[in-house]
Every structure is written in C-alpha cells, then in structure tokens.
Coordinates of C-alpha atoms in Angstrom, one line a residue:
X273 CA 4.5 34.4 3.4
X274 CA 7.9 34.1 1.6
X275 CA 9.0 37.7 2.1
X276 CA 12.8 37.1 1.9
X277 CA 15.1 36.1 -0.9
X278 CA 18.2 34.1 -0.1
X279 CA 20.6 31.3 -1.1
X280 CA 20.7 28.1 0.9
X281 CA 22.4 24.7 1.0
X282 CA 20.0 21.8 1.0
X283 CA 22.4 18.9 1.9
X284 CA 26.0 18.2 3.0
X285 CA 27.3 18.8 -0.5
X286 CA 27.2 22.4 0.6
X287 CA 26.0 23.6 -2.9
X288 CA 23.9 26.8 -2.5
X289 CA 21.1 27.8 -4.7
X290 CA 18.2 30.4 -4.6
X291 CA 15.8 29.9 -1.8
X292 CA 12.8 32.0 -0.6
X293 CA 11.6 32.0 3.0
X294 CA 9.8 34.1 5.6
X295 CA 11.3 36.5 8.1
X296 CA 9.2 37.5 11.1
X297 CA 7.6 40.9 11.3
X298 CA 9.5 43.3 13.5
X299 CA 8.6 43.1 17.2
X300 CA 8.6 46.1 19.5
X301 CA 12.3 45.8 20.2
X302 CA 13.4 44.6 16.7
X303 CA 15.2 46.3 13.9
X304 CA 14.5 45.3 10.2
X305 CA 17.6 45.6 8.0
X306 CA 17.9 45.6 4.2
X307 CA 21.2 43.8 3.7
X308 CA 23.7 45.5 1.5
X309 CA 26.7 43.2 2.0
X310 CA 27.6 39.9 3.6
X311 CA 31.1 38.6 4.4
X312 CA 32.1 35.0 3.6
X313 CA 33.6 33.3 6.6
X314 CA 35.2 29.8 6.6
X315 CA 32.5 28.9 9.1
X316 CA 30.1 29.1 6.1
X317 CA 32.0 26.3 4.5
X318 CA 31.9 24.2 7.7
X319 CA 28.2 24.6 8.3
X320 CA 26.9 24.3 4.7
X321 CA 28.9 21.0 4.4
X322 CA 27.8 19.7 7.8
X323 CA 31.3 19.5 9.2
X324 CA 30.0 19.4 12.8
X325 CA 27.0 17.1 12.2
X326 CA 24.5 19.6 13.4
X327 CA 23.2 21.3 10.2
X328 CA 19.5 22.0 9.8
X329 CA 18.7 22.2 6.1
X330 CA 17.8 24.3 4.2
X331 CA 20.7 26.4 5.6
X332 CA 21.2 30.0 4.8
X333 CA 24.7 31.0 6.0
X334 CA 26.3 34.4 6.6
X335 CA 27.2 36.1 9.9
X336 CA 29.0 39.1 8.7
X337 CA 26.1 41.3 7.8
X338 CA 25.7 45.0 7.1
X339 CA 22.8 47.0 5.7
X340 CA 20.4 49.9 6.1
X341 CA 17.6 50.1 8.7
X342 CA 14.2 50.0 7.1
X343 CA 11.9 49.7 10.1
X344 CA 12.2 49.8 13.9
X345 CA 9.9 48.6 16.6
X346 CA 8.1 51.1 18.9
X347 CA 10.5 50.4 21.8
X348 CA 13.7 50.7 19.8
X349 CA 15.8 53.7 21.1
X350 CA 19.2 53.2 19.5
X351 CA 18.4 53.2 15.8
X352 CA 16.3 54.9 13.3
X353 CA 15.3 54.3 9.7
X354 CA 18.2 55.0 7.3
X355 CA 21.0 54.1 9.8
X356 CA 23.9 51.9 8.6
X357 CA 24.2 48.9 10.9
X358 CA 25.9 45.5 11.3
X359 CA 25.0 42.1 12.7
X360 CA 27.5 39.5 13.7
X361 CA 27.7 35.9 14.8
X362 CA 24.7 35.9 17.1
X363 CA 21.2 37.4 17.2
X364 CA 20.0 36.6 20.7
X365 CA 21.1 35.4 24.1
X366 CA 19.5 35.0 27.6
X367 CA 20.3 38.6 28.6
X368 CA 20.4 37.8 32.3
X369 CA 23.4 35.5 33.0
X370 CA 26.7 36.8 34.4
X371 CA 28.2 37.0 30.9
X372 CA 25.3 38.7 29.2
X373 CA 25.2 41.2 32.1
X374 CA 28.7 42.4 31.2
X375 CA 27.9 42.2 27.5
X376 CA 30.1 39.1 26.8
X377 CA 27.1 37.4 25.2
X378 CA 29.2 35.0 23.1
X379 CA 29.7 33.1 26.4
X380 CA 26.0 33.1 27.4
X381 CA 25.3 30.3 29.8
X382 CA 21.7 29.7 29.0
X383 CA 21.7 29.5 25.2
X384 CA 23.3 31.7 22.6
X385 CA 21.2 32.0 19.4
X386 CA 23.6 32.2 16.5
X387 CA 22.8 34.1 13.3
X388 CA 22.1 31.0 11.3
X389 CA 21.4 27.3 11.9
X390 CA 20.3 27.9 15.5
X391 CA 17.0 27.3 17.3
X392 CA 15.4 30.7 17.9
X393 CA 13.2 31.5 20.9
X394 CA 10.1 31.3 18.7
X395 CA 10.9 27.8 17.6
X396 CA 12.2 28.7 14.1
X397 CA 15.6 28.1 12.7
X398 CA 17.7 31.2 12.2
X399 CA 18.8 32.1 8.7
X400 CA 21.8 34.2 7.9
X401 CA 23.0 37.1 5.8
X402 CA 23.1 35.4 2.3
X403 CA 19.6 37.0 2.0
X404 CA 17.8 40.2 1.2
X405 CA 16.9 41.3 4.7
X406 CA 17.0 40.3 8.3
X407 CA 15.1 41.2 11.5
X408 CA 17.1 41.3 14.7
X409 CA 16.6 42.5 18.3
X410 CA 18.2 45.9 18.7
X411 CA 20.8 44.7 21.3
X412 CA 22.5 42.6 18.6
X413 CA 22.7 45.4 16.0
X414 CA 25.7 47.7 15.8
X415 CA 25.9 51.2 14.3
X416 CA 28.4 51.5 11.4
X417 CA 29.9 55.1 11.5
X418 CA 29.1 57.5 8.7
X419 CA 31.8 57.2 6.0
X420 CA 32.9 53.7 6.8
X421 CA 32.6 51.7 3.6
X422 CA 29.8 49.1 4.0
X423 CA 31.7 46.4 2.0
X424 CA 34.6 46.9 4.3
X425 CA 32.5 46.8 7.5
X426 CA 31.0 43.4 6.9
X427 CA 34.2 41.3 7.7
X428 CA 34.8 43.2 10.9
X429 CA 31.7 41.5 12.5
X430 CA 33.5 38.2 12.7
X431 CA 37.1 38.2 11.3
X432 CA 38.0 41.6 12.8
X433 CA 36.3 41.0 16.1
X434 CA 37.8 37.5 16.5
X435 CA 41.3 38.9 16.7
X436 CA 40.5 42.3 18.2
X437 CA 38.8 40.9 21.3
X438 CA 41.7 38.7 22.7
X439 CA 44.3 41.4 21.8
X440 CA 42.5 43.9 24.0
X441 CA 41.7 41.4 26.7
X442 CA 45.3 40.2 27.0
X443 CA 46.9 43.7 26.6
X444 CA 48.3 43.1 23.2
X445 CA 48.1 46.8 22.5
X446 CA 51.3 48.0 24.2
X447 CA 53.4 50.0 21.8
X448 CA 56.8 48.5 21.3
X449 CA 55.9 45.0 22.2
X450 CA 56.3 42.2 19.6
X451 CA 53.5 40.2 18.1
X452 CA 53.6 37.0 16.0
X453 CA 50.7 36.2 13.7
X454 CA 50.4 32.6 12.5
X455 CA 48.5 32.4 9.3
X456 CA 47.7 35.2 6.8
X457 CA 44.1 34.8 5.8
X458 CA 40.9 36.7 6.8
X459 CA 41.8 36.7 10.5
X460 CA 45.5 36.9 10.2
X461 CA 45.6 40.0 8.0
X462 CA 43.3 41.8 10.4
X463 CA 45.6 40.8 13.3
X464 CA 48.5 42.4 11.4
X465 CA 46.5 45.6 10.8
X466 CA 45.5 45.8 14.5
X467 CA 49.0 45.1 15.6
X468 CA 50.4 47.9 13.6
X469 CA 47.7 50.3 14.7
X470 CA 48.6 49.4 18.3
X471 CA 52.2 50.2 17.7
X472 CA 53.5 46.6 17.9
X473 CA 56.4 45.1 16.0
X474 CA 54.6 42.5 13.9
X475 CA 56.0 39.2 12.6
X476 CA 54.0 37.1 10.2
X477 CA 54.6 33.3 10.5
X478 CA 53.5 31.3 7.5
X479 CA 54.1 27.9 5.8
X480 CA 54.1 29.7 2.4
X481 CA 57.1 31.7 1.2
X482 CA 54.7 33.4 -1.3
X483 CA 53.1 35.3 1.6
X484 CA 56.4 37.2 2.4
X485 CA 56.0 40.0 -0.1
X486 CA 52.3 40.7 0.8
X487 CA 53.0 40.5 4.5
X488 CA 55.7 43.1 4.5
X489 CA 54.9 45.3 1.4
X490 CA 51.1 45.2 1.4
X491 CA 50.2 44.8 5.1
X492 CA 53.2 46.5 6.7
X493 CA 54.5 43.6 8.8
X494 CA 58.0 44.2 10.2
X495 CA 59.3 40.6 9.7
X496 CA 58.3 37.3 8.1
X497 CA 59.2 33.8 9.2
X498 CA 58.8 30.8 7.0
X499 CA 57.8 28.2 9.5
X500 CA 59.1 25.3 7.4
X501 CA 62.6 26.8 7.6
X502 CA 64.3 25.6 10.7
X503 CA 67.0 28.2 10.6
X504 CA 64.5 31.1 10.4
X505 CA 62.5 29.5 13.3
X506 CA 65.7 29.0 15.4
X507 CA 66.8 32.6 14.9
X508 CA 63.4 33.8 16.3
X509 CA 63.4 31.7 19.5
X510 CA 62.3 33.8 22.5
X511 CA 61.7 36.9 20.4
X512 CA 57.9 37.5 20.7
X513 CA 55.8 38.8 23.6
X514 CA 52.5 37.6 22.0
X515 CA 51.3 35.2 19.3
X516 CA 47.9 35.1 17.7
X517 CA 47.4 31.7 16.1
X518 CA 44.7 32.0 13.4
X519 CA 45.5 28.6 11.7
X520 CA 42.6 26.2 11.7
X521 CA 44.4 23.3 10.1
X522 CA 46.2 20.8 12.3
X523 CA 49.7 21.9 13.1
X524 CA 52.4 21.5 15.8
X525 CA 52.4 24.0 18.7
X526 CA 55.8 23.5 20.4
X527 CA 57.8 25.1 17.6
X528 CA 55.6 28.2 17.8
X529 CA 55.6 28.3 21.6
X530 CA 59.4 28.4 21.5
X531 CA 59.2 31.8 19.8
X532 CA 57.6 33.3 22.9
X533 CA 59.7 35.2 25.5
X534 CA 59.5 34.2 29.1
X535 CA 56.0 35.1 30.3
X536 CA 54.8 35.2 26.7
X537 CA 51.3 34.4 25.6
X538 CA 49.8 32.6 22.7
X539 CA 46.1 33.0 21.9
X540 CA 44.3 30.4 19.7
X541 CA 41.4 31.7 17.6
X542 CA 41.4 28.9 15.0
X543 CA 40.0 25.4 15.4
X544 CA 42.5 22.6 14.8
X545 CA 41.2 19.2 15.6
X546 CA 43.5 18.9 18.6
X547 CA 46.2 20.6 20.6
X548 CA 49.4 18.8 21.6
X549 CA 52.1 20.6 23.6
X550 CA 55.1 19.7 25.7
X551 CA 54.8 20.9 29.3
X552 CA 58.5 21.9 29.0
X553 CA 57.5 24.7 26.5
X554 CA 55.0 26.2 29.0
X555 CA 56.7 25.5 32.4
X556 CA 60.3 26.4 31.6
X557 CA 59.3 29.5 29.8
X558 CA 56.5 30.6 32.1
X559 CA 54.4 30.8 29.0
X560 CA 50.6 30.7 28.6
X561 CA 48.2 29.5 25.9
X562 CA 44.6 30.8 25.8
X563 CA 41.6 30.5 23.6
X564 CA 39.0 33.1 22.4
X565 CA 35.8 33.1 20.4
X566 CA 34.8 36.4 18.7
X567 CA 33.4 38.9 21.2
X568 CA 30.4 40.4 22.9
X569 CA 28.4 43.5 22.0
X570 CA 30.7 45.8 24.0
X571 CA 33.8 44.5 22.2
X572 CA 32.0 44.8 18.9
X573 CA 31.1 48.5 19.3
X574 CA 34.5 49.4 20.6
X575 CA 36.2 47.6 17.7
X576 CA 34.0 49.4 15.1
X577 CA 34.7 52.8 16.6
X578 CA 38.5 52.0 16.8
X579 CA 38.5 51.0 13.1
X580 CA 36.6 54.1 12.0
X581 CA 38.9 56.4 14.0
X582 CA 42.1 54.8 12.8
X583 CA 40.9 54.0 9.2
X584 CA 41.5 50.3 9.5
X585 CA 39.8 48.4 6.7
X586 CA 40.0 44.7 5.7
X587 CA 41.1 43.8 2.2
X588 CA 38.2 42.3 0.3
X589 CA 37.1 40.8 -3.0
X590 CA 33.6 41.8 -3.9
X591 CA 31.4 39.1 -5.6
X592 CA 27.7 38.6 -6.4
X593 CA 25.7 35.8 -4.8
X594 CA 25.7 33.7 -8.0
X595 CA 29.4 33.2 -7.6
X596 CA 29.2 31.9 -4.0
X597 CA 29.8 28.2 -4.7
X598 CA 33.0 29.1 -6.6
X599 CA 34.0 31.5 -3.8
X600 CA 33.5 28.8 -1.1
X601 CA 35.6 26.4 -3.1
X602 CA 38.4 29.0 -3.5
X603 CA 38.2 29.7 0.2
X604 CA 39.0 26.1 1.0
X605 CA 42.1 26.5 -1.1
X606 CA 43.1 29.8 0.6
X607 CA 42.6 31.5 -2.8
X608 CA 41.3 34.9 -1.6
X609 CA 43.0 38.1 -0.5
X610 CA 41.6 38.3 2.2
X611 CA 37.9 38.1 2.5
X612 CA 35.1 37.6 0.0
X613 CA 32.2 40.0 0.5
X614 CA 28.9 39.5 -1.3
X615 CA 27.2 42.5 -2.8
X616 CA 23.7 41.5 -1.6
X617 CA 22.0 44.7 -2.9
X618 CA 23.1 44.1 -6.5
X619 CA 22.6 40.3 -6.2
X620 CA 18.9 40.7 -5.4
X621 CA 18.1 43.9 -7.2

C-alpha cells in the first residue's frame, strides 16, 4: 500500500529522513501528479519543528509543488495527462462559503485543508511535496504555461503569491508610485520583481548592508535603506506610497510606518510574534496597516499568467532531497539566494 516515496520529520527536532506512505487513488475529480520540483518555504521549518504545537508526525512538508499530470479522473475537464501543473498551500476547502464562492479559498470559513499536516475530508493527514507524487482535486491545481521553467514555477505557489495578492488587492500596481520592501528573502525578492514589473519605484529596506549591492545591481531596486542607520531612515520619512513587510522576526513598526506618505499603506505578510504601533503614526498620517495570507485560486492563476507574460522568475538554488536538512538549517540563517528548490525527479529516480 506504500505507493509514494517521501522525506518526513518524525519529531520536533525537525530532522527529515526517507519515508514511504500511501496516496489515495484518483477520484473522479482528482488529478495525479508526478512531482518534479518542490520549493522550500520557511513554513517547512516551522512545522517540521512543531513551532505552533500542532504537528502530526510523521510530517511530510512542502507546499510549493510542480510536476506533470500522470492521471485524471473521469470528471476532470481542465487538465490532461502530460500537462505541467502546480499545487500550492492548500488542497481542499468547503467550496460553498462566501469566500470559496469568489475563489478566495485561503479564507474558507468551514475548514481549509492545507497541503500538509492537515486533516483531510477522508480522515487522513495530508502530506506535502517532499514526495514523489501527489493526488489533488482539480480545483486546487494550476496550469503552468508552456516554456515556464518548472524549477522556477515552484516558489511562485507560495512566495510569489503571498506578495502578489496584496499588491493587486491594494492597487500597488500603479506606475510611478513608490514601494518599500522590508526584508530581502524569498518573499522580499519577489516583491521587488513584481514592483519593477508594475512600474513602481522600489526601495529595499534591510538591516544588512550586505544586501545593498544585490538589491540594486541584481534585482534592480531603485534605492536601498539600511534600517539601522538613523540618517538614512530620517531622509526617507514620508517618501513611500506603499510598504510590503516580509520580515517574520520581531521588529519595531513605528520607524517603518514613518516612511509612508499621508494615506500610505503597509501590508504585513510575515509573522512576527506581536505588533506594537503608536496611534500617532496611523492617525496623524492617515496611514493604514493590513495583513494578507497567500491567495485564492483566482489570484494564483492570474499571477502565474502575469509571470509567464512578463518573464518574471524567482532566483533559486537547486538541491536534491538528501540535502534538505542542511538547507533548512541554512534557511534559518538566511543563507539562501533566494529560494531552495528540491529537484524531486532526480532525488527519487
């Protein structure tokens, strides 16, 4: 019955090792996918190490998944064998609440089923993309356009979508407007790429001076601010229309909010342990702060098409699955430019 190869964590040490398990046979509305690549998200660190106290071991992580369709159910209309497809953060939802109705399934009111470590409708625990294949309802699969590199497509299913969705929702795509990006990791570097594609003037804000050269020369940012330098921060007060905050570590918010113009907006996509702000920064500047969590199937498809049309690709480091423990350790030290991607096909060949 063990028809799938994978790597799993068995306890909160987070150490992964080979693991075999069973995937369900495709149902009438399912798509079976031979996985070719899987992106490595910081969420994989959190859940393998039980950071939120809800891990169900053995845990197979991975929610940035791309591969090739090998089988479709008899009712599947959108895909055929041989198609290149992707699967993101979730693999099911109620499909009838007000948010599912408008394809914002990430906010499903009746129970989102995430790609791994989640109770599926059949009573099993979902297992993610660090594995040889996956079976998913067709609604939660996304076509990868012909010619788009598979290894580049994987990180778009979480990192790319997480910044694209709020940028579109909050109209951060107006040419000539100014965008600040806090943090230059997997999410931050995609925010810079989207900002430039939208015609924005992009400023990277980082605690590390070493990021200056790569922000401007490699990613094409217009400006760089070292957040630890009070003079650089003071010179940028009220200069930005928007800020995308991708930093998950605890940090102060007031200094960054001061960089927003009147009516400016900051969107938080990271997960610091708490948010402390002075009402003065909001009220006297008519500023707003909002949160966002990835996106729905509609956002996902629009983002993929936008990236293919505009040749937007994440910067990745390709690894094999037997390097995953070292990769996760490096990720905790921000030692990756900018997303690890596992070559699943070569890992399990």
